[in-house]
Coordinates of C-alpha atoms and ligand atoms in Angstrom, one line a residue:
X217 CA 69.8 81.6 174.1
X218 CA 66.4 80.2 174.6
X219 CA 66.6 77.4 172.4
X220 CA 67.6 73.9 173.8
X221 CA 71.4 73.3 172.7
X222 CA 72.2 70.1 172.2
X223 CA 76.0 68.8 173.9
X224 CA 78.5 65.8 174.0
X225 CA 80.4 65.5 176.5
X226 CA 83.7 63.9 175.8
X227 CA 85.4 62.5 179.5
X228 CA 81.8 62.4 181.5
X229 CA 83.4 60.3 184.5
X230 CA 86.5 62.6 184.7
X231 CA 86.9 65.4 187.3
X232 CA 85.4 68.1 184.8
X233 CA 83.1 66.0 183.1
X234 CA 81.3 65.4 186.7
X235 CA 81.4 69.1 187.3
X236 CA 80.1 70.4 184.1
X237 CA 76.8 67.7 184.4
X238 CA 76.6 69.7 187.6
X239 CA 76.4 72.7 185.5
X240 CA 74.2 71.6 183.1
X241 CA 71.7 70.2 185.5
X242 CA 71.8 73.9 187.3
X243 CA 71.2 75.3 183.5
X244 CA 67.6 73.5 183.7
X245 CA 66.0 73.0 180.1
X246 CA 69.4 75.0 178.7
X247 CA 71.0 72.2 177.2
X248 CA 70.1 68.5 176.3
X249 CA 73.3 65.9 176.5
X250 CA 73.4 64.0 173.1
X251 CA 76.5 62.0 174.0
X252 CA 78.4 61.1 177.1
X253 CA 81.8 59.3 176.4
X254 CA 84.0 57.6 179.2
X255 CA 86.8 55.3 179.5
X256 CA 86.3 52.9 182.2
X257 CA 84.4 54.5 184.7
X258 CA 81.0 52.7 183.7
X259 CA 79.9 52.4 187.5
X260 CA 79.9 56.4 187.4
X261 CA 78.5 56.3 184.1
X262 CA 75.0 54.5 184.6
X263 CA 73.6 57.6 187.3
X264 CA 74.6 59.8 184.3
X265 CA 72.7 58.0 182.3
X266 CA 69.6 58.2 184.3
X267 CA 69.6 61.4 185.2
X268 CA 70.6 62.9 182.0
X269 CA 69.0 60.5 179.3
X270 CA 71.7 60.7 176.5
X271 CA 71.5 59.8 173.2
X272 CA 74.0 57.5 173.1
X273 CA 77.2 56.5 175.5
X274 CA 81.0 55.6 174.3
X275 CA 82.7 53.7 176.6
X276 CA 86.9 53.1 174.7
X277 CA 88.4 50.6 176.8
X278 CA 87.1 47.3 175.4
X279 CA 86.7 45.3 178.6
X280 CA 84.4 48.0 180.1
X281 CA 82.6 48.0 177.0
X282 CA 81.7 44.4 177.0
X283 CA 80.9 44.4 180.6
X284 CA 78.4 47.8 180.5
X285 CA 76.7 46.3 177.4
X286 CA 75.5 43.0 178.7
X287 CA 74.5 44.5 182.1
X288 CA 73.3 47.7 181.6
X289 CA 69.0 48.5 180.5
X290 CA 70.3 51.3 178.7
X291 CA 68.0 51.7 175.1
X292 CA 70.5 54.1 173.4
X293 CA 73.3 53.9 171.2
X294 CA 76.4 52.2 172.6
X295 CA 79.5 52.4 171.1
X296 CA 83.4 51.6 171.8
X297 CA 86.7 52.5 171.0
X298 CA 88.3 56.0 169.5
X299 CA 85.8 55.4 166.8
X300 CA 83.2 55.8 168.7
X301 CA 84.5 58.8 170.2
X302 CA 85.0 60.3 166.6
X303 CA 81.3 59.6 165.9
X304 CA 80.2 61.0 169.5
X305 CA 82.3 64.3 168.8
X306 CA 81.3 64.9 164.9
X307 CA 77.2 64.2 165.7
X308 CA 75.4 66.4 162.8
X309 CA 73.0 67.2 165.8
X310 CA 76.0 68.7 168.3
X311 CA 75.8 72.4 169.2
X312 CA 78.6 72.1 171.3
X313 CA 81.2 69.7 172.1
X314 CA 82.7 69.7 175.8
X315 CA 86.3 68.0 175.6
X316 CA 87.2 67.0 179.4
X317 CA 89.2 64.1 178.4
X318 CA 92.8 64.0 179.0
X319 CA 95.8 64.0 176.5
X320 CA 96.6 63.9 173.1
X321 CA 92.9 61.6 172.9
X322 CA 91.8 64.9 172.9
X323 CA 92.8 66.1 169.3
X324 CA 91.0 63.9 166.9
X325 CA 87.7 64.0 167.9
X326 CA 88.0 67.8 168.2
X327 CA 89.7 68.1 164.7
X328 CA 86.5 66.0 163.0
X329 CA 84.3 68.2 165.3
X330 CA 85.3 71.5 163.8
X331 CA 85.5 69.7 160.5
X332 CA 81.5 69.8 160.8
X333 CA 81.8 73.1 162.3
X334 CA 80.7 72.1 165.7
X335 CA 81.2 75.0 168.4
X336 CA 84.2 73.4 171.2
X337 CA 84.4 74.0 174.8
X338 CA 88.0 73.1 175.8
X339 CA 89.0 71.8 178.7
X340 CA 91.7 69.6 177.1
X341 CA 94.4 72.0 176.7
X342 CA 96.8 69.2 175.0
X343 CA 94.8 69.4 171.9
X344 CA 96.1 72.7 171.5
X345 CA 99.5 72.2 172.7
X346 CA 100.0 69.1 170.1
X347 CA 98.0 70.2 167.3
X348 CA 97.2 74.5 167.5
X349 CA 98.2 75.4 164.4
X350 CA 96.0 72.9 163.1
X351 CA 93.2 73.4 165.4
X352 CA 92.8 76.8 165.5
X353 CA 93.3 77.3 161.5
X354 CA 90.3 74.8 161.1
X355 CA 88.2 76.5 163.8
X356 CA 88.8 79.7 161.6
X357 CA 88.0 78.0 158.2
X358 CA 84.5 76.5 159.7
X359 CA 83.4 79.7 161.9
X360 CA 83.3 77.8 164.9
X361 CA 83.8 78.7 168.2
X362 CA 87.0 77.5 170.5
X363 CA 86.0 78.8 174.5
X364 CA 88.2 78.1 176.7
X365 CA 87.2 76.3 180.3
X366 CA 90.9 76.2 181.4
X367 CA 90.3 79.0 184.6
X368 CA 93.5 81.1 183.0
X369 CA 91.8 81.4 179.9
X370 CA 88.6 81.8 180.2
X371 CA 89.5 84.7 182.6
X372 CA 91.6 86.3 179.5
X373 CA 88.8 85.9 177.4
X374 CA 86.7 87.7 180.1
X375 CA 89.4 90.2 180.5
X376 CA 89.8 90.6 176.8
X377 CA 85.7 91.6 176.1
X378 CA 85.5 94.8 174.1
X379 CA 88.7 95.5 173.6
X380 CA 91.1 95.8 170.9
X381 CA 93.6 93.5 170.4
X382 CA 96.2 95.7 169.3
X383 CA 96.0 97.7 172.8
X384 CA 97.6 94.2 174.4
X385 CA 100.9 94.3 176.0
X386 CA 101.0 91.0 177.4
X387 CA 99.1 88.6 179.4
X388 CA 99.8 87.3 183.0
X389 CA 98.9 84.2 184.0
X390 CA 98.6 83.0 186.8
X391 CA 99.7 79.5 188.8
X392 CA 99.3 78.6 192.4
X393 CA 102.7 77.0 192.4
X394 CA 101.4 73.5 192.9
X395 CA 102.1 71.2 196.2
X396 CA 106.0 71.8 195.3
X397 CA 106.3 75.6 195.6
X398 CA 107.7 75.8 198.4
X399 CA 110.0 72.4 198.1
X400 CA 113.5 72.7 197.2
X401 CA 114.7 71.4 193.8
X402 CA 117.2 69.2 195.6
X403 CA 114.6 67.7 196.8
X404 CA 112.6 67.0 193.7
X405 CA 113.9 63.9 193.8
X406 CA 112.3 62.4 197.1
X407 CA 108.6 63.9 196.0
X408 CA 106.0 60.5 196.6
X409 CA 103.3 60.6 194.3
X410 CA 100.8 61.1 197.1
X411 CA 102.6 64.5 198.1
X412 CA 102.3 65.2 194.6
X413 CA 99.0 64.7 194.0
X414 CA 98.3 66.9 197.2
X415 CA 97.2 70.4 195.3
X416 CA 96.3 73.2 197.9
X417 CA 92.8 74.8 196.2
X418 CA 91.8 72.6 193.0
X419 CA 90.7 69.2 192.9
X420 CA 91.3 67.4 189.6
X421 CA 92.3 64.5 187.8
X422 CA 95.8 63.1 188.4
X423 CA 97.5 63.9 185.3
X424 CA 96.9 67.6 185.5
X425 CA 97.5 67.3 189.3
X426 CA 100.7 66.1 188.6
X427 CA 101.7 68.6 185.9
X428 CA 100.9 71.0 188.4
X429 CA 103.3 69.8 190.6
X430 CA 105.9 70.4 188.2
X431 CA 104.5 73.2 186.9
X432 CA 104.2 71.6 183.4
X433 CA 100.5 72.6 183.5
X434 CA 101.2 76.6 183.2
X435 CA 103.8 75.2 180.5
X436 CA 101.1 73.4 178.5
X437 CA 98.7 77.1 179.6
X438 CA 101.3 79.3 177.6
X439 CA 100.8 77.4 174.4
X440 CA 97.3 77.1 175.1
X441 CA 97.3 80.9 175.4
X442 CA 99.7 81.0 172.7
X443 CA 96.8 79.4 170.3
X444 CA 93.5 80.7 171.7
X445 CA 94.8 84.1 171.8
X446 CA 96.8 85.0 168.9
X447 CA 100.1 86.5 170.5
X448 CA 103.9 86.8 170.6
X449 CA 105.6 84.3 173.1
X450 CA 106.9 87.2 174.9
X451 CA 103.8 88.9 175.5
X452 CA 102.9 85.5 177.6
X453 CA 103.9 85.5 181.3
X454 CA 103.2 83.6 184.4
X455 CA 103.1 84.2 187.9
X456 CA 102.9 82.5 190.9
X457 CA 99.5 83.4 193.3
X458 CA 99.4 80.8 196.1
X459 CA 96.0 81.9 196.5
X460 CA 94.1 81.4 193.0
X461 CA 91.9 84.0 193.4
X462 CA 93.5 86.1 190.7
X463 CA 92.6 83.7 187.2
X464 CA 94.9 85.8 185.0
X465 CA 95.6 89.2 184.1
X466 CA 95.9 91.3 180.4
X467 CA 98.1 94.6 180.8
X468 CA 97.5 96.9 178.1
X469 CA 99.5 99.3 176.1
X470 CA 98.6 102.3 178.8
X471 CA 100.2 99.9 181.7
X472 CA 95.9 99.2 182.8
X473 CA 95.8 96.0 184.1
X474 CA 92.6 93.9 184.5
X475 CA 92.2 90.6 186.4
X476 CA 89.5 88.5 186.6
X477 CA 88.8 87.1 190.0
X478 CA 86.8 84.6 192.4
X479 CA 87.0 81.6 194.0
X480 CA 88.9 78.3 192.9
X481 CA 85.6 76.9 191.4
X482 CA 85.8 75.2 187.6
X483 CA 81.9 75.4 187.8
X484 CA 82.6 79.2 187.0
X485 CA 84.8 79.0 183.5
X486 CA 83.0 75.8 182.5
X487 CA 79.5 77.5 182.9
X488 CA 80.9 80.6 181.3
X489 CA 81.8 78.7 178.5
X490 CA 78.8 77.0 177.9
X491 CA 76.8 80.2 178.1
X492 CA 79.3 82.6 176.8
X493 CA 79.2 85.3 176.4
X494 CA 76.5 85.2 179.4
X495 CA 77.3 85.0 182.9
X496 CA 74.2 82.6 183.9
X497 CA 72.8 82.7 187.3
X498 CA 74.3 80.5 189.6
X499 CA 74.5 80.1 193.7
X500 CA 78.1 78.8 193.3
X501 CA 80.0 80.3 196.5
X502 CA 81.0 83.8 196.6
X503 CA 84.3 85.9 197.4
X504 CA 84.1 86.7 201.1
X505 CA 87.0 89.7 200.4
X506 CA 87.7 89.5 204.6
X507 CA 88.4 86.1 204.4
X508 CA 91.2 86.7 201.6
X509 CA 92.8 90.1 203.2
X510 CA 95.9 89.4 201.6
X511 CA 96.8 88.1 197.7
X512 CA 100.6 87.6 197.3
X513 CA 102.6 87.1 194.1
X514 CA 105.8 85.6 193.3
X515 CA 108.2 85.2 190.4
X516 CA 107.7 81.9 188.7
X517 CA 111.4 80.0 188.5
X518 CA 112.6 78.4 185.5
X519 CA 115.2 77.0 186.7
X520 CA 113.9 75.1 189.7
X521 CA 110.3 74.0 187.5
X522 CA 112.4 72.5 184.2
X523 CA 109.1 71.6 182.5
X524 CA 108.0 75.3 182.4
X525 CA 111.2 76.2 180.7
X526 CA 110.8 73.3 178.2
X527 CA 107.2 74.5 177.5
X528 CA 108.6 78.0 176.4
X529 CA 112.0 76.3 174.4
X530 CA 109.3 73.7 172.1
X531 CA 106.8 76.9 171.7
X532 CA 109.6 78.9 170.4
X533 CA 111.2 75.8 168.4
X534 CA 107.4 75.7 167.2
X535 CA 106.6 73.1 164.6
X536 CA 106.5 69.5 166.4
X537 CA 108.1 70.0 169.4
X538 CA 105.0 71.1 171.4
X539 CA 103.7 67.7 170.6
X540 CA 107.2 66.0 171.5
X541 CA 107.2 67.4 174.7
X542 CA 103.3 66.5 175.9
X543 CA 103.7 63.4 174.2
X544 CA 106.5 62.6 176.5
X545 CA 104.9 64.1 179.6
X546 CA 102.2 62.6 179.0
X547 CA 104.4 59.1 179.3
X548 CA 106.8 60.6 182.4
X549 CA 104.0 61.7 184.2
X550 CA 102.7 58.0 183.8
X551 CA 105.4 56.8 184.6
X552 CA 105.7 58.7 187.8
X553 CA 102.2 57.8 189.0
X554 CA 103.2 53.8 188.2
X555 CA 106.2 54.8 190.6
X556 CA 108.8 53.6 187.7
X557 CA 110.5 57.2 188.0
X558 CA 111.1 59.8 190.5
X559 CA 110.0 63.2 190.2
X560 CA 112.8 65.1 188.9
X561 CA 113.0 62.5 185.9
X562 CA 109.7 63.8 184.8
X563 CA 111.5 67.0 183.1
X564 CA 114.9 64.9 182.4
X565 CA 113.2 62.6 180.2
X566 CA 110.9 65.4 178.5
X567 CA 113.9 67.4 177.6
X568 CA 115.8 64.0 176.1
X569 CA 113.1 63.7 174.0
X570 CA 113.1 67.1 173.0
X571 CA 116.8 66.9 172.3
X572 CA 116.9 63.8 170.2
X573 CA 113.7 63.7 168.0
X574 CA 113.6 65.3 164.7
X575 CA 111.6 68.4 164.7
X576 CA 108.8 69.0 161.5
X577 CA 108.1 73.0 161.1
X578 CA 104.9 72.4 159.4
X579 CA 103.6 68.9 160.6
X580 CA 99.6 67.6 159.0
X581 CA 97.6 65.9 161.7
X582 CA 99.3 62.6 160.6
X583 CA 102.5 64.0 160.7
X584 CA 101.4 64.6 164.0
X585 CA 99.7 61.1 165.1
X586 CA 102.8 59.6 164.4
X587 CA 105.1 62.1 166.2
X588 CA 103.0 61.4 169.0
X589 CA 103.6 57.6 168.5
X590 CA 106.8 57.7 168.1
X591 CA 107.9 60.0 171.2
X592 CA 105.8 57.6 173.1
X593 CA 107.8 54.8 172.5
X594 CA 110.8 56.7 172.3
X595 CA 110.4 58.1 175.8
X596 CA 109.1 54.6 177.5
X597 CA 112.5 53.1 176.0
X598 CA 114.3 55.5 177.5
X599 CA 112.7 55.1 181.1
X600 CA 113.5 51.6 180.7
X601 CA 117.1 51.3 179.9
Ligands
NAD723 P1 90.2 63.2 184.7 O1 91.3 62.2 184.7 O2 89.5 63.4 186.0 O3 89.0 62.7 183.6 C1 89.3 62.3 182.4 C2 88.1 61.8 181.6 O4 88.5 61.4 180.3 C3 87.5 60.5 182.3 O5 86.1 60.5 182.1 C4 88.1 59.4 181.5 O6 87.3 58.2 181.5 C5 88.3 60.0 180.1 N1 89.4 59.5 179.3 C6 90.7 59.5 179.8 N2 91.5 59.0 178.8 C7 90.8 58.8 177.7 C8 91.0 58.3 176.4 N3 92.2 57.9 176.0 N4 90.0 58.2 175.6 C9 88.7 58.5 176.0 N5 88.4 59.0 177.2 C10 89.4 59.1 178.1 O7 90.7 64.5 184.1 P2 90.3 66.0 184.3 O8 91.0 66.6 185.5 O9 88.8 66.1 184.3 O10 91.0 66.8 183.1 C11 90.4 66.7 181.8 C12 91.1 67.7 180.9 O11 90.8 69.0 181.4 C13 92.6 67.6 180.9 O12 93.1 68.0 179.6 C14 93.0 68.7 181.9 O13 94.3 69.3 181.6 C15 91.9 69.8 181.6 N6 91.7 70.6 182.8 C16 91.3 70.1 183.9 C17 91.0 70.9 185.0 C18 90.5 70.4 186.3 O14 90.2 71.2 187.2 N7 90.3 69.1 186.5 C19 91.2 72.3 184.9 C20 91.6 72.8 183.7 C21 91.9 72.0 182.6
MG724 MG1 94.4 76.1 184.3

């Protein structure tokens, strides 16, 4: 890997944008950025810019746009809008394609990326969730590369390294439990958002905060998992480590079990997926072992965490109820953060629209587009009556 490789980075400004410029600048001469795309963040944007020289910038939400263009001394390529994004993501010159933005945004750019045959490093695990089958049958028609930066993942895929596939009994992966773990679900409904976004080891943007809370997040991991690594649901499990030093586990056919391990640090899966299959130098912190004498484990509850259980129910319904239900956590977690619903609505409203909207078993990406339209809708309607 001596050659320069050239990246777009889709979400700059976002909480895994940041940290993989961090990477990237630590990689030296390893990679040049070709396009940085953000949604409003421009006063994050313009020290990206001059330190990293892009090609070009997208900025989508209109306003920003206008404002960054007539103030900014910037000599590249400026563009708006999902289009703009699309063009960013499907550059002929793009190596590799870093998608840290959040939500269903995430799937078209990524789709016309592989389309080109552009090498992904995901972070945005609802492109997957909504649109896997599609994704991931693409990525196999164009020979290009889908790495994981999700910390579960990438530490399966590190688990998984000269093995065969066949000699997998199942996967474990693992969850901290979220600020809620230890909160009892008849008390869901008192949860403030600012409890909620209160995660005890990562640091990341609200959305996945959130959906950590409610443990949608290791929902929207299994079919992630599902996708990236080609298995039944019920070789898929999850547990709950408090700690996250433990990124996930495969147990083979023999009852071996490997994890990968370290600290709570998305510098590590993002850097491994930009150098895969390397593990680059880096002076990241380390494991202190003395300082973490004790790694505890606990059964994940399906009961009390609703959105997990809904995760497993749309991957096993299959078709288009994966996208229903991010589609409609996508709005409930919104929603919640707006302070419009309480906590425990957030699975209630996922599971009404899971329950009322007609499932497709084979949807195209259109099919899909407007699935994800119309559970929008659907769901805000419902939060407002
Ligand atoms: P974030 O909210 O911190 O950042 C999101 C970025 O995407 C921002 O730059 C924002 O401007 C941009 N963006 C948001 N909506 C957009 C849209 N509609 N169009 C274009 N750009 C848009 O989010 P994050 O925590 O960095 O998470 C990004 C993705 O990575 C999510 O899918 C999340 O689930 C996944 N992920 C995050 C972490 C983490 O530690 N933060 C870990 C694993 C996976
Ligand atoms: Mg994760």
């Amino acid at each position: 890997m001596s050659k320069t490789r050239k990246i777009s980075i889709l979400g700059s400004t976002g909480s895994i944008g940041i940290q993989t410029l961090d990477v990237i600048e630590k990689l030296g001469d390893m990679f040049k950025i070709n396009y940085l795309t953000i949604n409003t963040r421009i006063d994050l944007l313009e020290p990206q810019i001059l330190k990293f020289n892009p090609k070009g910038v997208v900025i989508t939400d209109e306003k920003k746009y206008k404002e960054f263009k007539s103030t900014t001394s910037f000599k590249g390529k400026i563009l708006s809008g999902e289009e703009g994004v699309i063009e960013a993501a499907c550059d002929d010159t793009n190596d590799l394609l870093l998608t840290a933005l959040v939500g269903f945004a995430g799937v078209i750019p990524t789709y016309h990326a592989l389309q080109k045959g552009i090498d992904i490093a995901l972070a945005n695990k609802e492109t997957l969730v909504s649109a896997g089958s599609i994704i991931t049958k693409l990525a196999n028609e164009k020979n290009a590369k889908i790495l994981a930066v999700d910390s579960e993942h990438s530490a399966i895929l590190q688990c998984l390294i000269g093995e065969d596939h066949n000699d997998i009994e199942k996967i474990i992966l693992t969850a901290s439990g979220g600020p809620c773990r230890t909160t009892l679900k008849s008390e869901f409904a008192k949860i403030t958002v600012e409890s909620a976004l209160k995660h005890p080891n990562w640091s990341m943007g609200n959305k996945i905060t959130i959906d950590s809370a409610t443990m949608m997040n290791k929902g929207l991991e299994v079919i992630e998992a599902f996708w990236l690594f080609g298995l039944r649901i019920d070789q898929i499990e999850t547990i709950i480590h408090p700690q996250s030093i433990i990124h996930s586990m495969v147990q083979f056919n023999d009852g071996s079990i490997k994890a990968q391990m370290g600290l709570p640090d998305m510098r590590v899966p993002i850097s491994y997926a930009l150098t895969y299959p390397k593990h680059s130098k880096f002076d990241f912190p380390r494991m202190d072992f003395e300082k973490f004498s004790t790694l505890t484990f606990e059964k994940t509850d399906l009961d009390k965490f609703e959105c997990l259980q809904l995760a497993y129910i749309a991957l096993k319904i299959g078709g288009t109820a994966p996208a229903i239900i991010n589609a409609a956590n996508e709005i409930a977690v919104q929603e919640f953060l707006n302070k419009n619903i309480s906590f425990d609505k957030i699975s209630y409203f996922i599971s009404k629209a899971l329950n009322t909207l007609e499932i497709i078993e084979n949807p195209s990406l259109d099919e899909l587009i407007d699935i994800d339209k119309l559970t929008r809708i659907f769901t805000l309607n419902e939060i407002k009556k």
